[in-house]
Coordinates of C-alpha atoms and ligand atoms in Angstrom, one line a residue:
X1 CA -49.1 16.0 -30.0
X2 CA -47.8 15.2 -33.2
X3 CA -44.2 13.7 -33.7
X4 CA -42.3 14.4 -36.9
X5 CA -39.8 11.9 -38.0
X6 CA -36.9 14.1 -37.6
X7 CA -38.2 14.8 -34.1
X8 CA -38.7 10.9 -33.1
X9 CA -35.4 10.3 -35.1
X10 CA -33.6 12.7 -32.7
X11 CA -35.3 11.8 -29.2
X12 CA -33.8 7.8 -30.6
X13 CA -30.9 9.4 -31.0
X14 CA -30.5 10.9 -27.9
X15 CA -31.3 8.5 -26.0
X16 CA -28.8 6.3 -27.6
X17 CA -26.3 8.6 -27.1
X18 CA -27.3 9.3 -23.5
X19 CA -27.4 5.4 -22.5
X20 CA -23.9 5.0 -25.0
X21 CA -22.7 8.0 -22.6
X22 CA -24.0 6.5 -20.0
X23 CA -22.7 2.8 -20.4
X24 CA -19.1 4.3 -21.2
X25 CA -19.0 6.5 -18.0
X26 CA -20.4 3.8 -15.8
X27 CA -17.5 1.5 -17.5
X28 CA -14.9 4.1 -16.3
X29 CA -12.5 2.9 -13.4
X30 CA -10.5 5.5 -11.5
X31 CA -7.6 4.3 -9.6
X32 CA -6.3 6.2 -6.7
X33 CA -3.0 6.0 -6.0
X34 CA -1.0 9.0 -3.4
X35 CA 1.9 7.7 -1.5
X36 CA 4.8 4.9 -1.9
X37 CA 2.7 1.5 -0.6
X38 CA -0.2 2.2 -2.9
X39 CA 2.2 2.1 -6.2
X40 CA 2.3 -1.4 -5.5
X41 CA -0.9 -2.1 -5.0
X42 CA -2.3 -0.8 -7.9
X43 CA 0.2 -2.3 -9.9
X44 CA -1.6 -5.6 -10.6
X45 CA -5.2 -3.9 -10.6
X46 CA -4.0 -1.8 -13.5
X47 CA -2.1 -5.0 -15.3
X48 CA -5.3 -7.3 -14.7
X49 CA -7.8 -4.2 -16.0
X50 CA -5.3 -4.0 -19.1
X51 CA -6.3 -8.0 -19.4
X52 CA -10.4 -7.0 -19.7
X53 CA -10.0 -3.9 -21.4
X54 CA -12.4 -5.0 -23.6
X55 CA -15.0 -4.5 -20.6
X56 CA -13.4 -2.2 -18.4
X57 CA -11.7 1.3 -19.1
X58 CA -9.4 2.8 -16.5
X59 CA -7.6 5.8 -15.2
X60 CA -5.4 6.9 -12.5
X61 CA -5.1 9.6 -10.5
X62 CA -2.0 10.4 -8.6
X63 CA -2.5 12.6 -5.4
X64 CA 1.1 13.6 -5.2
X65 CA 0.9 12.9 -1.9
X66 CA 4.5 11.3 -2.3
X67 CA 6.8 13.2 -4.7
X68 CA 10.7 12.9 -4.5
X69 CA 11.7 10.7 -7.1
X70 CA 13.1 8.0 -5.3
X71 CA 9.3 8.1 -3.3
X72 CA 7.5 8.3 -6.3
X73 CA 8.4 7.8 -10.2
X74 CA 11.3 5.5 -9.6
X75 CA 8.4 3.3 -8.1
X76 CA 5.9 4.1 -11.5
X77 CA 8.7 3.0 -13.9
X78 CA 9.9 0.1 -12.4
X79 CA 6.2 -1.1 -11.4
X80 CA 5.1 -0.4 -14.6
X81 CA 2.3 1.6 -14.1
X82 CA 0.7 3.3 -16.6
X83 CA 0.9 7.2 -16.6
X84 CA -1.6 8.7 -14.2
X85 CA -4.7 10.5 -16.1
X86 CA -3.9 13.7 -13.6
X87 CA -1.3 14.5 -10.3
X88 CA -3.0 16.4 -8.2
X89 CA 0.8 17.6 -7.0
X90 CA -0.7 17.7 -3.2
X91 CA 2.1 16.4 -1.2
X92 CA 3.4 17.9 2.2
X93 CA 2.0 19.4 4.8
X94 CA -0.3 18.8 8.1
X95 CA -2.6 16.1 8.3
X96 CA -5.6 18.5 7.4
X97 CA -3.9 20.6 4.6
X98 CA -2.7 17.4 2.7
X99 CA -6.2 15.4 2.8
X100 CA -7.8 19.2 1.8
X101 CA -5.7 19.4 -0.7
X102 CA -6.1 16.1 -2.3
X103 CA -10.3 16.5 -1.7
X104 CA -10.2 19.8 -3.7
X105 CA -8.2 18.1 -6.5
X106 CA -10.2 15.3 -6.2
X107 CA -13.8 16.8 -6.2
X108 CA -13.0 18.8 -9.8
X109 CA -11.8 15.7 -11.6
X110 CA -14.6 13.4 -10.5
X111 CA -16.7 15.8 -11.0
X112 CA -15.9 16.1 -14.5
X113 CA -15.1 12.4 -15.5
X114 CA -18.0 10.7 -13.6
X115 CA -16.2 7.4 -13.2
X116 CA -18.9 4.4 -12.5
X117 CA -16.6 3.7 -9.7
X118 CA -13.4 5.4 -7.7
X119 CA -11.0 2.4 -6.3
X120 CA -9.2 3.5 -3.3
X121 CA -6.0 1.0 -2.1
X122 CA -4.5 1.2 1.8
X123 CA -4.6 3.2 4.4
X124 CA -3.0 6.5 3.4
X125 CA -4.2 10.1 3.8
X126 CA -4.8 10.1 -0.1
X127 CA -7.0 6.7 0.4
X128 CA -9.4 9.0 2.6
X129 CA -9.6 12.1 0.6
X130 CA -10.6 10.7 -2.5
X131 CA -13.3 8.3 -0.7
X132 CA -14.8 10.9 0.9
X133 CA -14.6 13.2 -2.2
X134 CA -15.9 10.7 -4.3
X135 CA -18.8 9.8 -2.1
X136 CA -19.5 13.1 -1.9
X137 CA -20.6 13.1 -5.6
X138 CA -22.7 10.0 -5.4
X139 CA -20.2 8.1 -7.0
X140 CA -19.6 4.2 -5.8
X141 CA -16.4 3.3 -4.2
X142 CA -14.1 0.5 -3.9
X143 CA -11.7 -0.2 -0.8
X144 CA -9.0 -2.7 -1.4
X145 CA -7.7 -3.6 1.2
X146 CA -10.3 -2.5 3.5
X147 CA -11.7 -4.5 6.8
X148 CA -7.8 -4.2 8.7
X149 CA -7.8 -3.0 11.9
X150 CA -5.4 -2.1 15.0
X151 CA -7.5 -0.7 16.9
X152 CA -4.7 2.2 18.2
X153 CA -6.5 5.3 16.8
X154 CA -3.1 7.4 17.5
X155 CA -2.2 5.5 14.2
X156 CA -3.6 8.2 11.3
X157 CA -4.1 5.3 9.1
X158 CA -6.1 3.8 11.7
X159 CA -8.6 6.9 11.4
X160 CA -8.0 6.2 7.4
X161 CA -9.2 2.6 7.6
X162 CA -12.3 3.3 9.7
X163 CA -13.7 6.5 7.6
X164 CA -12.8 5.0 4.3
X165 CA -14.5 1.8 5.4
X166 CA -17.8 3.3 7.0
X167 CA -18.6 5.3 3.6
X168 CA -17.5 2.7 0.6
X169 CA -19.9 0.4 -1.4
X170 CA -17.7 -2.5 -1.8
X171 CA -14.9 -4.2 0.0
X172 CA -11.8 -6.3 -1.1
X173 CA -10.6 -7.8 2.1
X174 CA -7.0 -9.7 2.1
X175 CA -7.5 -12.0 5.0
X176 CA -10.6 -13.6 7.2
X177 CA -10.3 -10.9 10.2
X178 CA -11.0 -7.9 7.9
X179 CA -14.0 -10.0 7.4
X180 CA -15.0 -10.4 11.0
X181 CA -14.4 -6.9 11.5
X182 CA -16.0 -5.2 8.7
X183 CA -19.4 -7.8 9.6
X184 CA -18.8 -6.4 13.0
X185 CA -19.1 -2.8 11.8
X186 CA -22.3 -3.8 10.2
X187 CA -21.6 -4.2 6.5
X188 CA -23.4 -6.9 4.4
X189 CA -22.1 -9.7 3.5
X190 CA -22.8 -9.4 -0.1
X191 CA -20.1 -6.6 -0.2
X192 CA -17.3 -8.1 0.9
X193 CA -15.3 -9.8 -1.5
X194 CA -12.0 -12.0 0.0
X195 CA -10.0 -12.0 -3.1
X196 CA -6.6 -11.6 -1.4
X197 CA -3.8 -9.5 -1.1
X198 CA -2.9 -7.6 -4.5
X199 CA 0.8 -6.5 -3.2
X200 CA 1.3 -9.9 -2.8
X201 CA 0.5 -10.5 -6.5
X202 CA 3.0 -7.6 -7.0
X203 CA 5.9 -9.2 -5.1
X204 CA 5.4 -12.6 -6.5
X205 CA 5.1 -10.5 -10.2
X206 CA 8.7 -8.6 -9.9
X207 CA 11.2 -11.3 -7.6
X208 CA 9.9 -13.8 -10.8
X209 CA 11.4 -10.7 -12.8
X210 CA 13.8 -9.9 -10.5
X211 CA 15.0 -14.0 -11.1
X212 CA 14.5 -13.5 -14.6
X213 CA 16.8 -10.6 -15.5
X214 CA 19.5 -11.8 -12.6
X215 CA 20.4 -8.9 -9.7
X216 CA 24.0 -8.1 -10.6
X217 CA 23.0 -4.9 -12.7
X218 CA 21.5 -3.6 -9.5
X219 CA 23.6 -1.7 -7.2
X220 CA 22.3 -3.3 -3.9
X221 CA 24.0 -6.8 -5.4
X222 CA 27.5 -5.2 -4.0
X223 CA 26.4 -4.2 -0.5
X224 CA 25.0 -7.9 -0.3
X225 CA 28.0 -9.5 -1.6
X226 CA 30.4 -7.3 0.6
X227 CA 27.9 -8.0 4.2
X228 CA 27.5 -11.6 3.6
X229 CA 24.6 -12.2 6.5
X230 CA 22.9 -8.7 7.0
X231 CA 19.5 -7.9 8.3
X232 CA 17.0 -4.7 7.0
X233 CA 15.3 -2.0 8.8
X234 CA 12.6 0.3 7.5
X235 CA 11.3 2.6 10.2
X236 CA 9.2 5.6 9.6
X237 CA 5.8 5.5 11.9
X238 CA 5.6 9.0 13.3
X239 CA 5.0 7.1 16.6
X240 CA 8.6 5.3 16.2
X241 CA 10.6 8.4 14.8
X242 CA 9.2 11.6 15.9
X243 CA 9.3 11.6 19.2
X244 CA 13.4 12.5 20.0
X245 CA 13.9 9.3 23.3
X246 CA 11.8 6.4 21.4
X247 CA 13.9 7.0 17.9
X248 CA 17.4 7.6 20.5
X249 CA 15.9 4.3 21.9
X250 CA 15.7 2.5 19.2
X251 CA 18.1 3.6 17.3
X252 CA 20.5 2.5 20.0
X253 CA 19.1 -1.1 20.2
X254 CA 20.0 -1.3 16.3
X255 CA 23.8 0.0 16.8
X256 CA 23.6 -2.5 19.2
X257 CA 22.3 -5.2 17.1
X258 CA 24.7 -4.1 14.2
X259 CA 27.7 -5.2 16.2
X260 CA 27.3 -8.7 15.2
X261 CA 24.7 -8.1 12.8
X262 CA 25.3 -5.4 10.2
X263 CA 21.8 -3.5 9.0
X264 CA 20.8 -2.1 6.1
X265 CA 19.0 0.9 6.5
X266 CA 17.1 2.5 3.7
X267 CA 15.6 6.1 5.4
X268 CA 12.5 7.1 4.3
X269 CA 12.3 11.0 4.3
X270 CA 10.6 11.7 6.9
X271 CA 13.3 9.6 9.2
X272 CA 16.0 11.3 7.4
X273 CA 14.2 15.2 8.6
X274 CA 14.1 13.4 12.2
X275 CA 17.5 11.9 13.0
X276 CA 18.7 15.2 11.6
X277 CA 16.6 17.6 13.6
X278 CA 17.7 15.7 17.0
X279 CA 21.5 15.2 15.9
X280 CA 21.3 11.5 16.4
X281 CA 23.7 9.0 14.6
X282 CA 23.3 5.7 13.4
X283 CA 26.9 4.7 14.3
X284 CA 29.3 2.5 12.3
X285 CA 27.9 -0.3 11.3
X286 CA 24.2 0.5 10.3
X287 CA 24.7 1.3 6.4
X288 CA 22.0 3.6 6.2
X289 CA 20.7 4.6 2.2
X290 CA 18.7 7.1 0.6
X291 CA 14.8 5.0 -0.2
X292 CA 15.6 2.6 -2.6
X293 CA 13.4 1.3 -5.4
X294 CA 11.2 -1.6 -5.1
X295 CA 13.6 -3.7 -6.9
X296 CA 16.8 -2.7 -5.3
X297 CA 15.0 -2.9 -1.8
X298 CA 13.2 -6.6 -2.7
X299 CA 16.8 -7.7 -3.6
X300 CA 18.1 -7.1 -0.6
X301 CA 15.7 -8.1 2.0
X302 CA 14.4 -11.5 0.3
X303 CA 17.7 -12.4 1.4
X304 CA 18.0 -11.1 4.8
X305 CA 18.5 -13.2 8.2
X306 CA 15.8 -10.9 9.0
X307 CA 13.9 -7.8 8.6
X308 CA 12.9 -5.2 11.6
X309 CA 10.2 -3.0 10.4
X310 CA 7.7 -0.9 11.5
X311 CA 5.7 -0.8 7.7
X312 CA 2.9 -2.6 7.6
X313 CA 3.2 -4.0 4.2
X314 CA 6.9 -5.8 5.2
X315 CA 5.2 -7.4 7.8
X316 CA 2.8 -9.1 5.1
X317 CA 5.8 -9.5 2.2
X318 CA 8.2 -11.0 4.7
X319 CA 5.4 -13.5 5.5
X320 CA 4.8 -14.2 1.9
X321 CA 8.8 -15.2 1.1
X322 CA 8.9 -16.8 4.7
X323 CA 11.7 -13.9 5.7
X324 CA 11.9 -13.4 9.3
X325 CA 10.0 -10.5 10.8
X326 CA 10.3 -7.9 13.9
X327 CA 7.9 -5.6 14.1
X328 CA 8.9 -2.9 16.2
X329 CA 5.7 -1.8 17.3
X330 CA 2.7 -2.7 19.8
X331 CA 0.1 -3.9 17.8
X332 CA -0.5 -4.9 14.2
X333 CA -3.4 -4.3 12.0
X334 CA -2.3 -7.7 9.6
X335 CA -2.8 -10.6 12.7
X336 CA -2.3 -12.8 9.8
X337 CA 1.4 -12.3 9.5
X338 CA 1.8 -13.6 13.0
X339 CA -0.5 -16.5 13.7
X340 CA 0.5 -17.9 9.9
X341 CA 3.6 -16.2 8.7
X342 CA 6.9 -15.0 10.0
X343 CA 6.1 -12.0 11.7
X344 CA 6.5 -11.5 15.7
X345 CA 5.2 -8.0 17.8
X346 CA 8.1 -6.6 19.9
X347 CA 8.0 -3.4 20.3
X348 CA 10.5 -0.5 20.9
X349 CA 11.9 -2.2 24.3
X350 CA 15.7 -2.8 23.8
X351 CA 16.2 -5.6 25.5
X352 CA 12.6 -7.1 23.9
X353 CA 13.9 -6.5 20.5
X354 CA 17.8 -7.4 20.8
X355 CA 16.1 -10.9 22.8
X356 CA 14.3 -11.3 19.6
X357 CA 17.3 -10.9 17.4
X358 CA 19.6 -13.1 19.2
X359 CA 17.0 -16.0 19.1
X360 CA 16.8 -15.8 15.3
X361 CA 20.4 -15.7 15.1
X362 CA 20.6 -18.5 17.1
X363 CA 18.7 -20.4 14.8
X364 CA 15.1 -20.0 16.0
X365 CA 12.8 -20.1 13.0
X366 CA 8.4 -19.7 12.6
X367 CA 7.7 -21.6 10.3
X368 CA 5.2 -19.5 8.3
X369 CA 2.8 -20.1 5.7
X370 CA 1.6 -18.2 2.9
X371 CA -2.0 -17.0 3.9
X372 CA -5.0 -18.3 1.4
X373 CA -5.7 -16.4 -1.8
X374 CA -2.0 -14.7 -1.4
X375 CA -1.2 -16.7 -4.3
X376 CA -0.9 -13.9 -7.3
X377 CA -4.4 -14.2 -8.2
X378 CA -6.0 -11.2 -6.2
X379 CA -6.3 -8.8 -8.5
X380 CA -7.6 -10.9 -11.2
X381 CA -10.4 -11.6 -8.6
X382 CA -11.1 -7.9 -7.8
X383 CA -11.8 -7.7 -11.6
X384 CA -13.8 -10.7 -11.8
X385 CA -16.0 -8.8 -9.2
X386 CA -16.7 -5.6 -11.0
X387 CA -19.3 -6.3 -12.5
X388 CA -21.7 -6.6 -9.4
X389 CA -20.2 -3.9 -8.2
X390 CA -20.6 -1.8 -11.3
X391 CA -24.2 -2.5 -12.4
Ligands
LIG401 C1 2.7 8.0 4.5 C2 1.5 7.3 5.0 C3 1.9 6.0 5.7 C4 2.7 5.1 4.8 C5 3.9 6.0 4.3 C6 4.8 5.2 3.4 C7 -0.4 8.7 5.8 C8 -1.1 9.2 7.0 N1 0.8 8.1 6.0 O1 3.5 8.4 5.6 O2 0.7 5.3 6.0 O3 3.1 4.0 5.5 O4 3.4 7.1 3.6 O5 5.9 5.9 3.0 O6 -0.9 8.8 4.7 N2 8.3 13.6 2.2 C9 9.3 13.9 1.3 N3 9.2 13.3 0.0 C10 8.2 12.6 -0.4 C11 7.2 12.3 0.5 C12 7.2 12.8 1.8 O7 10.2 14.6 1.6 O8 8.2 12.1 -1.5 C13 8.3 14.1 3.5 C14 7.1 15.0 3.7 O9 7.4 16.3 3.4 C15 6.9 14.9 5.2 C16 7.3 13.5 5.5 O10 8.2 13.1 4.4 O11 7.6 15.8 5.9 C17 6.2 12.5 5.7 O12 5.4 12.4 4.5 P1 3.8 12.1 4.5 O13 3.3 11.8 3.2 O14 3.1 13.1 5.4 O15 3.7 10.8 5.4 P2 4.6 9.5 5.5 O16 5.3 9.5 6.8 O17 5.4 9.3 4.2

């Protein structure tokens, strides 16, 4: 066969263009990012690929899994993320018709924009669907913050963890048992990275601005001036507030507390649907709020005699800034928090958690300490290990 130079001209050609194509598209980060405790996490991911943009392009998706402002945009702007490349607008719904939702959505953009590699954050149903989608195509996936486990599967992000984990290509773990556990599971070594905790990097990132700007232009400065000593709750597992007697239950060890104690109660919405479908009141002296925004809530907890919480990220900030925990729950997923930081299991028992309370205020203190690599630096070190990941 004989080759004409135009024809040997254009096969160069295309081949350029397909490995320039191709060295672009394997370049090509997408971000997931659904609900309220991944906003935070891909915060720093997004400000540390901003740093190697001259190596890295990125985009994100948002699932929509989380959509009233105060859930959702409030947290973009004041996180500065950068506007998502697509919202998939899937929130609401069952378990199944959310994750279906955000896999259809999913499928069609990844399909089309062929990123070199998906990055899924947490434990949320949005941190499943796209995994799965994305494996689905081929395409390499990243789970930060993978490895943690509580072993309760009644916890949906428990199922979350465990899928996402048993089908992605590379791990970012945030402390030594999601090591152990993801080794236990079989994974190789060589695919776990322990870089640290990214939301840590966030919190450390906006109390510094936060300090910087000083809190009296935020509204949550007068509620902490006016209370003086005040504790926070956040509560919102649907194992804490959908049943009608355990969120009666607790909700009456809280009224209790807030007698001596007054409590700040931002409710997340689907607390709000809850204590309104079963007519239960939070009495006089729990200030409950609409969800405040990162800021607004940061300022007022970093300050709190303490915290009781069901979330699992407060359990991991309140051990970073040495606050005080109660986790109102049975197990954790973050062991971390307890055997080095502030955080203490106790349940949904009255008497457990008011025992707990009263030794704090009695001045009863863990001294915590702020787990390795929770130092600011994580995301810098997911970055620094793309490119193993990517080639
Ligand atoms: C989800 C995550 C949970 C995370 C939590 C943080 C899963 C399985 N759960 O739980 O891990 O800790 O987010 O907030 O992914 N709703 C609104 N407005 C919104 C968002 C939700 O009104 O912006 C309502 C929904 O309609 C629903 C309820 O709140 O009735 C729960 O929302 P959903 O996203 O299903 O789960 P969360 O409880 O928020």
């Amino acid at each position: 066969m004989i080759f004409t130079r135009t024809a040997v001209a254009r096969l160069i050609n295309t081949f350029t263009v397909f490995r320039k194509r191709k060295i672009v598209k394997t370049q090509l980060i997408t971000l997931v990012a659904g609900a309220r405790p991944n906003f935070m996490k891909i915060a720093p991911i997004a400000r540390a690929l901003d740093r190697a943009r001259d190596r890295f392009r990125y985009e994100i998706v948002h699932t929509g899994q989380h959509y009233d402002e105060q859930m959702n945009a409030v947290f973009l702007r004041e996180l500065g993320i950068p506007e998502p490349a697509l919202f998939l607008n899937a929130g609401s719904g069952s378990h199944a018709e959310q994750t279906a939702k955000i896999m259809v959505g999913f499928e069609a953009y990844a399909g089309a924009a062929c990123p070199g590699l998906v990055m899924v954050v947490g434990d949320v149903n949005s941190t499943l669907a796209c995994s799965i989608a994305a494996k689905k195509l081929n395409l390499a996936v990243a789970h930060v913050e993978a490895g943690l486990r509580s072993r309760d599967r009644t916890m949906p992000e428990e199922i979350n963890r465990i899928v996402t984990d048993s089908i992605s290509d590379a791990f970012f773990v945030t402390e030594p048992e999601g090591i152990a556990n993801l080794l236990a599971e079989g994974h190789a070594k060589k695919r776990i990275h322990h870089v640290g905790h990214v939301m840590i990097d966030n919190l450390l990132y906006q109390k510094d601005k936060l300090e910087k700007q000083g809190a009296a232009a935020y509204a949550s400065a007068g509620l902490k001036a006016k209370l003086g000593r005040y504790g926070v709750v956040t509560l919102h597992r649907p194992s804490n507030v959908d049943d009608r007697e355990t969120l009666a239950r607790i909700i009456g060890a809280l009224a209790h507390i807030a007698d001596e104690l007054p409590l700040i109660f931002p409710l997340h919405p689907r607390t709000q649907k809850q204590l309104d479908a079963f007519g239960i009141s939070t009495g006089p002296h729990i200030h409950t709020t609409p969800p405040l925004s990162y800021m607004e809530f940061l300022n007022l907890w970093k300050d709190a005699a303490l915290v009781l919480t069901d979330s699992g990220g407060m359990q991991e900030e309140t051990t970073a800034l040495g606050v005080p925990c109660l986790t109102l729950r049975d197990n954790t997923e973050r062991p971390i928090t307890i055997a080095e930081g502030t955080n203490r299991l106790v349940g949904t028992d009255p008497a457990r958690i008011y025992a707990e309370v009263r030794w704090i205020l009695d001045g009863g203190s863990r001294n915590g300490r702020r787990p390795a690599l929770w130092d600011g630096h994580a995301a810098e070190r997911v970055v620094a290990a793309l490119p193993g990941i990517l080639a």
